[in-house]
PDB file of C-alpha atoms in Angstrom:
ATOM      1  CA  MET N   1     146.681  44.380  34.092  1.00  0.00           C
ATOM      2  CA  ARG N   2     147.902  45.656  37.449  1.00  0.00           C
ATOM      3  CA  LEU N   3     148.015  49.166  35.987  1.00  0.00           C
ATOM      4  CA  TYR N   4     144.471  48.832  34.643  1.00  0.00           C
ATOM      5  CA  GLY N   5     143.388  47.649  38.081  1.00  0.00           C
ATOM      6  CA  LYS N   6     144.773  50.861  39.574  1.00  0.00           C
ATOM      7  CA  TYR N   7     142.902  52.936  36.987  1.00  0.00           C
ATOM      8  CA  PHE N   8     139.774  50.961  37.852  1.00  0.00           C
ATOM      9  CA  PHE N   9     139.891  51.610  41.588  1.00  0.00           C
ATOM     10  CA  ILE N  10     140.899  55.263  41.206  1.00  0.00           C
ATOM     11  CA  GLN N  11     137.902  55.988  38.988  1.00  0.00           C
ATOM     12  CA  LEU N  12     135.585  53.899  41.149  1.00  0.00           C
ATOM     13  CA  LYS N  13     136.633  55.899  44.202  1.00  0.00           C
ATOM     14  CA  SER N  14     135.972  59.175  42.379  1.00  0.00           C
ATOM     15  CA  ARG N  15     132.486  58.012  41.311  1.00  0.00           C
ATOM     16  CA  MET N  16     131.635  56.980  44.857  1.00  0.00           C
ATOM     17  CA  GLU N  17     132.206  60.539  46.070  1.00  0.00           C
ATOM     18  CA  TYR N  18     128.659  61.241  44.838  1.00  0.00           C
ATOM     19  CA  LYS N  19     126.843  58.016  45.618  1.00  0.00           C
ATOM     20  CA  THR N  20     123.298  59.299  45.078  1.00  0.00           C
ATOM     21  CA  SER N  21     124.146  60.724  41.667  1.00  0.00           C
ATOM     22  CA  PHE N  22     125.866  57.466  40.745  1.00  0.00           C
ATOM     23  CA  LEU N  23     122.887  55.322  41.740  1.00  0.00           C
ATOM     24  CA  LEU N  24     120.357  57.558  39.972  1.00  0.00           C
ATOM     25  CA  THR N  25     122.454  57.535  36.792  1.00  0.00           C
ATOM     26  CA  CYS N  26     122.680  53.736  36.909  1.00  0.00           C
ATOM     27  CA  LEU N  27     118.914  53.552  37.342  1.00  0.00           C
ATOM     28  CA  GLY N  28     118.433  55.865  34.375  1.00  0.00           C
ATOM     29  CA  GLN N  29     120.663  53.673  32.213  1.00  0.00           C
ATOM     30  CA  PHE N  30     118.578  50.652  33.197  1.00  0.00           C
ATOM     31  CA  PHE N  31     115.294  52.238  32.102  1.00  0.00           C
ATOM     32  CA  ILE N  32     116.740  53.726  28.893  1.00  0.00           C
ATOM     33  CA  SER N  33     117.405  50.193  27.659  1.00  0.00           C
ATOM     34  CA  PHE N  34     114.110  48.906  29.030  1.00  0.00           C
ATOM     35  CA  TYR N  35     111.988  51.021  26.687  1.00  0.00           C
ATOM     36  CA  VAL N  36     113.567  49.203  23.707  1.00  0.00           C
ATOM     37  CA  PHE N  37     112.274  45.928  25.126  1.00  0.00           C
ATOM     38  CA  LEU N  38     108.812  47.461  25.442  1.00  0.00           C
ATOM     39  CA  GLY N  39     108.906  48.375  21.762  1.00  0.00           C
ATOM     40  CA  VAL N  40     109.602  44.740  20.858  1.00  0.00           C
ATOM     41  CA  TYR N  41     106.926  43.506  23.244  1.00  0.00           C
ATOM     42  CA  PHE N  42     104.150  45.761  21.918  1.00  0.00           C
ATOM     43  CA  MET N  43     105.013  45.058  18.291  1.00  0.00           C
ATOM     44  CA  PHE N  44     104.588  41.327  18.853  1.00  0.00           C
ATOM     45  CA  GLN N  45     101.182  42.003  20.368  1.00  0.00           C
ATOM     46  CA  ARG N  46     100.120  42.878  16.819  1.00  0.00           C
ATOM     47  CA  PHE N  47     102.238  40.496  14.751  1.00  0.00           C
ATOM     48  CA  PRO N  48     102.955  36.825  15.587  1.00  0.00           C
ATOM     49  CA  GLU N  49     106.374  36.824  13.906  1.00  0.00           C
ATOM     50  CA  VAL N  50     108.862  38.934  11.933  1.00  0.00           C
ATOM     51  CA  GLU N  51     110.416  37.327   8.844  1.00  0.00           C
ATOM     52  CA  GLY N  52     109.882  33.899  10.389  1.00  0.00           C
ATOM     53  CA  PHE N  53     111.256  34.789  13.838  1.00  0.00           C
ATOM     54  CA  THR N  54     108.944  34.528  16.844  1.00  0.00           C
ATOM     55  CA  TYR N  55     108.827  36.796  19.868  1.00  0.00           C
ATOM     56  CA  GLU N  56     110.906  34.374  21.975  1.00  0.00           C
ATOM     57  CA  GLU N  57     113.573  34.092  19.258  1.00  0.00           C
ATOM     58  CA  VAL N  58     113.793  37.852  18.766  1.00  0.00           C
ATOM     59  CA  LEU N  59     114.020  38.303  22.523  1.00  0.00           C
ATOM     60  CA  LEU N  60     116.997  35.936  22.653  1.00  0.00           C
ATOM     61  CA  CYS N  61     118.643  37.835  19.788  1.00  0.00           C
ATOM     62  CA  PHE N  62     117.996  41.153  21.550  1.00  0.00           C
ATOM     63  CA  GLY N  63     119.398  39.889  24.859  1.00  0.00           C
ATOM     64  CA  ILE N  64     122.587  38.572  23.253  1.00  0.00           C
ATOM     65  CA  THR N  65     123.234  41.773  21.282  1.00  0.00           C
ATOM     66  CA  LEU N  66     122.591  44.010  24.291  1.00  0.00           C
ATOM     67  CA  LEU N  67     124.937  41.961  26.473  1.00  0.00           C
ATOM     68  CA  GLU N  68     127.655  41.984  23.801  1.00  0.00           C
ATOM     69  CA  PHE N  69     127.437  45.763  23.527  1.00  0.00           C
ATOM     70  CA  SER N  70     127.383  46.216  27.312  1.00  0.00           C
ATOM     71  CA  LEU N  71     130.511  44.082  27.772  1.00  0.00           C
ATOM     72  CA  ALA N  72     132.358  46.019  25.059  1.00  0.00           C
ATOM     73  CA  GLU N  73     131.204  49.326  26.501  1.00  0.00           C
ATOM     74  CA  ALA N  74     132.458  48.326  29.951  1.00  0.00           C
ATOM     75  CA  VAL N  75     136.018  47.777  28.737  1.00  0.00           C
ATOM     76  CA  ALA N  76     136.406  49.954  25.628  1.00  0.00           C
ATOM     77  CA  ARG N  77     134.399  53.107  26.256  1.00  0.00           C
ATOM     78  CA  GLY N  78     137.637  54.963  27.004  1.00  0.00           C
ATOM     79  CA  PHE N  79     138.096  55.300  23.243  1.00  0.00           C
ATOM     80  CA  ASP N  80     134.916  57.396  23.161  1.00  0.00           C
ATOM     81  CA  CYS N  81     136.684  60.324  24.849  1.00  0.00           C
ATOM     82  CA  PHE N  82     139.796  60.033  22.680  1.00  0.00           C
ATOM     83  CA  PRO N  83     139.048  63.189  20.610  1.00  0.00           C
ATOM     84  CA  GLY N  84     139.263  65.241  23.812  1.00  0.00           C
ATOM     85  CA  ILE N  85     142.524  63.514  24.763  1.00  0.00           C
ATOM     86  CA  LEU N  86     144.023  64.548  21.425  1.00  0.00           C
ATOM     87  CA  ARG N  87     142.768  68.147  21.455  1.00  0.00           C
ATOM     88  CA  GLN N  88     144.031  68.783  24.981  1.00  0.00           C
ATOM     89  CA  GLY N  89     147.459  67.345  24.285  1.00  0.00           C
ATOM     90  CA  GLU N  90     146.992  64.520  26.777  1.00  0.00           C
ATOM     91  CA  PHE N  91     148.129  61.957  24.235  1.00  0.00           C
ATOM     92  CA  ASP N  92     151.594  63.535  24.256  1.00  0.00           C
ATOM     93  CA  ARG N  93     151.935  62.564  27.895  1.00  0.00           C
ATOM     94  CA  ILE N  94     150.541  59.110  27.206  1.00  0.00           C
ATOM     95  CA  MET N  95     153.203  58.493  24.560  1.00  0.00           C
ATOM     96  CA  VAL N  96     156.145  59.363  26.820  1.00  0.00           C
ATOM     97  CA  ARG N  97     155.007  56.985  29.540  1.00  0.00           C
ATOM     98  CA  PRO N  98     156.543  53.480  29.506  1.00  0.00           C
ATOM     99  CA  ARG N  99     153.186  51.755  29.164  1.00  0.00           C
ATOM    100  CA  ASN N 100     150.963  50.666  26.290  1.00  0.00           C
ATOM    101  CA  GLU N 101     148.975  53.561  24.793  1.00  0.00           C
ATOM    102  CA  ILE N 102     145.774  51.546  24.410  1.00  0.00           C
ATOM    103  CA  LEU N 103     145.837  50.497  28.062  1.00  0.00           C
ATOM    104  CA  GLN N 104     146.217  54.105  29.175  1.00  0.00           C
ATOM    105  CA  VAL N 105     143.379  55.298  26.936  1.00  0.00           C
ATOM    106  CA  LEU N 106     141.108  52.524  28.211  1.00  0.00           C
ATOM    107  CA  GLY N 107     141.931  53.476  31.783  1.00  0.00           C
ATOM    108  CA  SER N 108     141.179  57.141  31.150  1.00  0.00           C
ATOM    109  CA  ARG N 109     137.430  56.508  31.268  1.00  0.00           C
ATOM    110  CA  ILE N 110     135.633  53.586  32.864  1.00  0.00           C
ATOM    111  CA  GLU N 111     131.870  54.032  32.759  1.00  0.00           C
ATOM    112  CA  PHE N 112     130.671  52.557  36.054  1.00  0.00           C
ATOM    113  CA  THR N 113     127.258  54.115  35.503  1.00  0.00           C
ATOM    114  CA  ARG N 114     126.760  51.615  32.660  1.00  0.00           C
ATOM    115  CA  ILE N 115     126.217  48.978  35.351  1.00  0.00           C
ATOM    116  CA  GLY N 116     122.505  49.742  35.035  1.00  0.00           C
ATOM    117  CA  ARG N 117     122.551  48.903  31.330  1.00  0.00           C
ATOM    118  CA  MET N 118     124.576  45.755  31.958  1.00  0.00           C
ATOM    119  CA  LEU N 119     122.073  44.579  34.578  1.00  0.00           C
ATOM    120  CA  GLN N 120     119.344  45.162  32.021  1.00  0.00           C
ATOM    121  CA  ALA N 121     121.357  43.168  29.468  1.00  0.00           C
ATOM    122  CA  VAL N 122     121.909  40.270  31.869  1.00  0.00           C
ATOM    123  CA  ALA N 123     118.201  40.219  32.750  1.00  0.00           C
ATOM    124  CA  MET N 124     117.142  40.237  29.083  1.00  0.00           C
ATOM    125  CA  PHE N 125     119.772  37.636  28.202  1.00  0.00           C
ATOM    126  CA  SER N 126     118.649  35.300  30.993  1.00  0.00           C
ATOM    127  CA  TYR N 127     114.968  35.768  30.173  1.00  0.00           C
ATOM    128  CA  GLY N 128     115.600  35.222  26.466  1.00  0.00           C
ATOM    129  CA  ILE N 129     117.346  31.920  27.153  1.00  0.00           C
ATOM    130  CA  SER N 130     114.595  30.754  29.495  1.00  0.00           C
ATOM    131  CA  VAL N 131     111.794  31.303  26.937  1.00  0.00           C
ATOM    132  CA  SER N 132     113.686  30.384  23.766  1.00  0.00           C
ATOM    133  CA  ARG N 133     112.702  26.672  23.864  1.00  0.00           C
ATOM    134  CA  ILE N 134     116.162  25.699  22.619  1.00  0.00           C
ATOM    135  CA  THR N 135     117.404  22.193  23.366  1.00  0.00           C
ATOM    136  CA  TRP N 136     120.807  23.045  24.742  1.00  0.00           C
ATOM    137  CA  THR N 137     123.737  20.853  23.795  1.00  0.00           C
ATOM    138  CA  PHE N 138     127.455  21.346  24.363  1.00  0.00           C
ATOM    139  CA  PRO N 139     128.050  22.818  20.851  1.00  0.00           C
ATOM    140  CA  LYS N 140     125.163  25.259  21.361  1.00  0.00           C
ATOM    141  CA  VAL N 141     126.434  26.353  24.774  1.00  0.00           C
ATOM    142  CA  MET N 142     129.881  26.951  23.281  1.00  0.00           C
ATOM    143  CA  THR N 143     128.286  28.837  20.381  1.00  0.00           C
ATOM    144  CA  LEU N 144     126.541  31.119  22.856  1.00  0.00           C
ATOM    145  CA  LEU N 145     129.828  31.819  24.641  1.00  0.00           C
ATOM    146  CA  PHE N 146     131.544  32.434  21.299  1.00  0.00           C
ATOM    147  CA  MET N 147     128.796  34.911  20.370  1.00  0.00           C
ATOM    148  CA  LEU N 148     129.427  36.913  23.535  1.00  0.00           C
ATOM    149  CA  LEU N 149     133.191  36.832  22.976  1.00  0.00           C
ATOM    150  CA  GLY N 150     132.974  37.694  19.286  1.00  0.00           C
ATOM    151  CA  GLY N 151     130.349  40.395  19.795  1.00  0.00           C
ATOM    152  CA  THR N 152     132.430  42.052  22.493  1.00  0.00           C
ATOM    153  CA  ALA N 153     135.433  41.966  20.147  1.00  0.00           C
ATOM    154  CA  VAL N 154     133.481  43.476  17.229  1.00  0.00           C
ATOM    155  CA  PHE N 155     132.017  46.346  19.257  1.00  0.00           C
ATOM    156  CA  SER N 156     135.397  46.971  20.923  1.00  0.00           C
ATOM    157  CA  GLY N 157     136.981  47.044  17.463  1.00  0.00           C
ATOM    158  CA  ILE N 158     134.517  49.714  16.352  1.00  0.00           C
ATOM    159  CA  PHE N 159     135.363  51.836  19.401  1.00  0.00           C
ATOM    160  CA  LEU N 160     139.059  51.395  18.544  1.00  0.00           C
ATOM    161  CA  LEU N 161     138.368  52.280  14.904  1.00  0.00           C
ATOM    162  CA  PHE N 162     136.585  55.449  16.032  1.00  0.00           C
ATOM    163  CA  ALA N 163     139.618  56.488  18.086  1.00  0.00           C
ATOM    164  CA  SER N 164     142.045  55.651  15.265  1.00  0.00           C
ATOM    165  CA  ILE N 165     140.212  57.884  12.775  1.00  0.00           C
ATOM    166  CA  CYS N 166     140.558  60.765  15.231  1.00  0.00           C
ATOM    167  CA  PHE N 167     144.310  60.875  14.547  1.00  0.00           C
ATOM    168  CA  PHE N 168     143.440  62.299  11.139  1.00  0.00           C
ATOM    169  CA  THR N 169     140.219  64.232  11.852  1.00  0.00           C
ATOM    170  CA  LEU N 170     140.912  65.416  15.453  1.00  0.00           C
ATOM    171  CA  GLU N 171     137.164  65.320  15.979  1.00  0.00           C
ATOM    172  CA  GLY N 172     135.040  62.240  16.541  1.00  0.00           C
ATOM    173  CA  LEU N 173     132.914  61.268  13.553  1.00  0.00           C
ATOM    174  CA  GLU N 174     129.303  60.904  14.638  1.00  0.00           C
ATOM    175  CA  ILE N 175     128.704  58.385  11.879  1.00  0.00           C
ATOM    176  CA  PHE N 176     130.358  55.763  14.078  1.00  0.00           C
ATOM    177  CA  ASN N 177     127.369  55.957  16.408  1.00  0.00           C
ATOM    178  CA  ILE N 178     125.476  54.089  13.687  1.00  0.00           C
ATOM    179  CA  PHE N 179     127.775  51.121  14.241  1.00  0.00           C
ATOM    180  CA  THR N 180     127.832  51.237  18.058  1.00  0.00           C
ATOM    181  CA  ASP N 181     124.700  52.614  19.725  1.00  0.00           C
ATOM    182  CA  GLY N 182     122.810  52.226  16.456  1.00  0.00           C
ATOM    183  CA  ALA N 183     123.805  48.579  16.132  1.00  0.00           C
ATOM    184  CA  LYS N 184     122.580  47.993  19.661  1.00  0.00           C
ATOM    185  CA  GLU N 185     119.188  49.301  18.584  1.00  0.00           C
ATOM    186  CA  TYR N 186     118.681  47.560  15.237  1.00  0.00           C
ATOM    187  CA  GLY N 187     120.546  44.486  16.502  1.00  0.00           C
ATOM    188  CA  LYS N 188     117.503  43.574  18.579  1.00  0.00           C
ATOM    189  CA  TYR N 189     116.211  41.847  15.442  1.00  0.00           C
ATOM    190  CA  PRO N 190     118.102  39.292  13.325  1.00  0.00           C
ATOM    191  CA  VAL N 191     120.063  41.160  10.643  1.00  0.00           C
ATOM    192  CA  SER N 192     118.379  39.226   7.813  1.00  0.00           C
ATOM    193  CA  ILE N 193     115.095  41.125   8.241  1.00  0.00           C
ATOM    194  CA  TYR N 194     116.732  44.299   6.890  1.00  0.00           C
ATOM    195  CA  GLY N 195     117.371  42.795   3.465  1.00  0.00           C
ATOM    196  CA  LYS N 196     120.092  41.101   1.472  1.00  0.00           C
ATOM    197  CA  ARG N 197     122.356  44.149   1.054  1.00  0.00           C
ATOM    198  CA  VAL N 198     122.416  44.930   4.755  1.00  0.00           C
ATOM    199  CA  LEU N 199     123.139  41.282   5.523  1.00  0.00           C
ATOM    200  CA  GLN N 200     126.080  41.346   3.100  1.00  0.00           C
ATOM    201  CA  LEU N 201     127.381  44.593   4.643  1.00  0.00           C
ATOM    202  CA  CYS N 202     127.131  43.098   8.122  1.00  0.00           C
ATOM    203  CA  THR N 203     128.910  39.948   6.963  1.00  0.00           C
ATOM    204  CA  PHE N 204     131.875  41.212   4.939  1.00  0.00           C
ATOM    205  CA  VAL N 205     132.450  44.792   6.191  1.00  0.00           C
ATOM    206  CA  ILE N 206     131.302  45.136   9.800  1.00  0.00           C
ATOM    207  CA  PRO N 207     130.834  41.495  10.879  1.00  0.00           C
ATOM    208  CA  TYR N 208     127.729  41.820  13.046  1.00  0.00           C
ATOM    209  CA  SER N 209     126.108  38.882  11.295  1.00  0.00           C
ATOM    210  CA  LEU N 210     128.943  36.590  12.338  1.00  0.00           C
ATOM    211  CA  VAL N 211     128.165  37.202  15.998  1.00  0.00           C
ATOM    212  CA  GLN N 212     124.400  37.501  15.691  1.00  0.00           C
ATOM    213  CA  TYR N 213     122.413  36.154  12.726  1.00  0.00           C
ATOM    214  CA  TYR N 214     124.386  33.093  11.581  1.00  0.00           C
ATOM    215  CA  PRO N 215     125.125  31.567  14.997  1.00  0.00           C
ATOM    216  CA  LEU N 216     121.558  32.386  16.065  1.00  0.00           C
ATOM    217  CA  THR N 217     120.216  30.274  13.199  1.00  0.00           C
ATOM    218  CA  PHE N 218     122.364  27.383  14.420  1.00  0.00           C
ATOM    219  CA  LEU N 219     120.960  27.762  17.944  1.00  0.00           C
ATOM    220  CA  LEU N 220     117.458  27.650  16.451  1.00  0.00           C
ATOM    221  CA  ASP N 221     118.299  24.566  14.326  1.00  0.00           C
ATOM    222  CA  ARG N 222     117.982  26.517  11.078  1.00  0.00           C
ATOM    223  CA  GLY N 223     121.652  26.867  10.169  1.00  0.00           C
ATOM    224  CA  GLN N 224     124.746  24.777   9.619  1.00  0.00           C
ATOM    225  CA  PRO N 225     126.733  23.509  12.642  1.00  0.00           C
ATOM    226  CA  TRP N 226     129.852  25.372  11.506  1.00  0.00           C
ATOM    227  CA  TYR N 227     127.944  28.637  11.922  1.00  0.00           C
ATOM    228  CA  GLY N 228     128.730  28.235  15.615  1.00  0.00           C
ATOM    229  CA  LEU N 229     132.403  28.964  14.903  1.00  0.00           C
ATOM    230  CA  LEU N 230     131.791  32.187  12.968  1.00  0.00           C
ATOM    231  CA  PRO N 231     131.939  34.413  16.091  1.00  0.00           C
ATOM    232  CA  LEU N 232     135.575  33.376  16.519  1.00  0.00           C
ATOM    233  CA  ALA N 233     136.263  34.488  12.944  1.00  0.00           C
ATOM    234  CA  ALA N 234     134.624  37.838  13.788  1.00  0.00           C
ATOM    235  CA  CYS N 235     137.376  38.439  16.368  1.00  0.00           C
ATOM    236  CA  LEU N 236     139.744  38.931  13.411  1.00  0.00           C
ATOM    237  CA  PHE N 237     137.983  42.274  12.889  1.00  0.00           C
ATOM    238  CA  LEU N 238     140.229  43.594  15.657  1.00  0.00           C
ATOM    239  CA  LEU N 239     143.327  43.143  13.478  1.00  0.00           C
ATOM    240  CA  PRO N 240     142.615  45.873  10.873  1.00  0.00           C
ATOM    241  CA  CYS N 241     141.328  48.151  13.644  1.00  0.00           C
ATOM    242  CA  PHE N 242     144.554  47.673  15.596  1.00  0.00           C
ATOM    243  CA  ALA N 243     146.627  48.149  12.433  1.00  0.00           C
ATOM    244  CA  LEU N 244     144.923  51.508  11.769  1.00  0.00           C
ATOM    245  CA  TRP N 245     145.572  52.524  15.389  1.00  0.00           C
ATOM    246  CA  LYS N 246     149.294  51.729  15.067  1.00  0.00           C
ATOM    247  CA  TYR N 247     149.394  53.634  11.781  1.00  0.00           C
ATOM    248  CA  GLY N 248     147.820  56.644  13.463  1.00  0.00           C
ATOM    249  CA  VAL N 249     150.255  56.487  16.382  1.00  0.00           C
ATOM    250  CA  ARG N 250     153.264  56.370  14.018  1.00  0.00           C
ATOM    251  CA  HIS N 251     152.032  59.428  12.109  1.00  0.00           C
ATOM    252  CA  TYR N 252     150.830  61.379  15.131  1.00  0.00           C
ATOM    253  CA  THR N 253     152.121  64.915  15.599  1.00  0.00           C
ATOM    254  CA  SER N 254     151.261  66.903  18.673  1.00  0.00           C
ATOM    255  CA  CYS N 255     148.127  68.996  18.352  1.00  0.00           C
ATOM    256  CA  GLY N 256     147.592  70.089  21.955  1.00  0.00           C
ATOM    257  CA  SER N 257     148.655  73.129  23.909  1.00  0.00           C
TER     258      SER N 257
END
């Protein structure tokens, strides 16, 4: 972690060379996320609920999902620039260094400008909790923490999966944006409103439901108590993602110049 700390401060120092640009970009990130909240707000001016979920409940769901994505983006966005690392031959240098490859890739890009989005996420998360009318107990508080942990793991796993596929395609597949930025957008509503098939996909393939819908129903007293442990099971999603990464590293041949 000492090495990652050095990456962190080096990139922070470089961003601070242009303080005005940095602040304006952060502000832009804040308002980009804010318009999604406005869409939810205006829709509930017309409809009292969506598939049995009220405005306050959807707002809590939206705040949790946005914070999960923001936390994952803060630590794992380095995988987003991995196609460029491969094409330019930078991964060759990463492999000959006596440090973990994943740590070096993560340190290659730390998006400090996403602070604006994270502030938006924290604000929405706090507001969603305050208006949710949930009677908080110790199991529910732990469930909420598990949701944040599991959601961060799932989104980080998708970023890692995106980078792993690049070993074989050399170019980033835009379809993965459906599961990262796209999930942030449609994750503002409980997954169940999109139908049975989507719920099954998000349960057994990409486990969004384990960190969003099922534990949310427990918080709202509509689900089983053991639903609160499902976000921990979602962390296992990292294992196949990591296995594919190691497979790609073992079969990597230089492609840079």
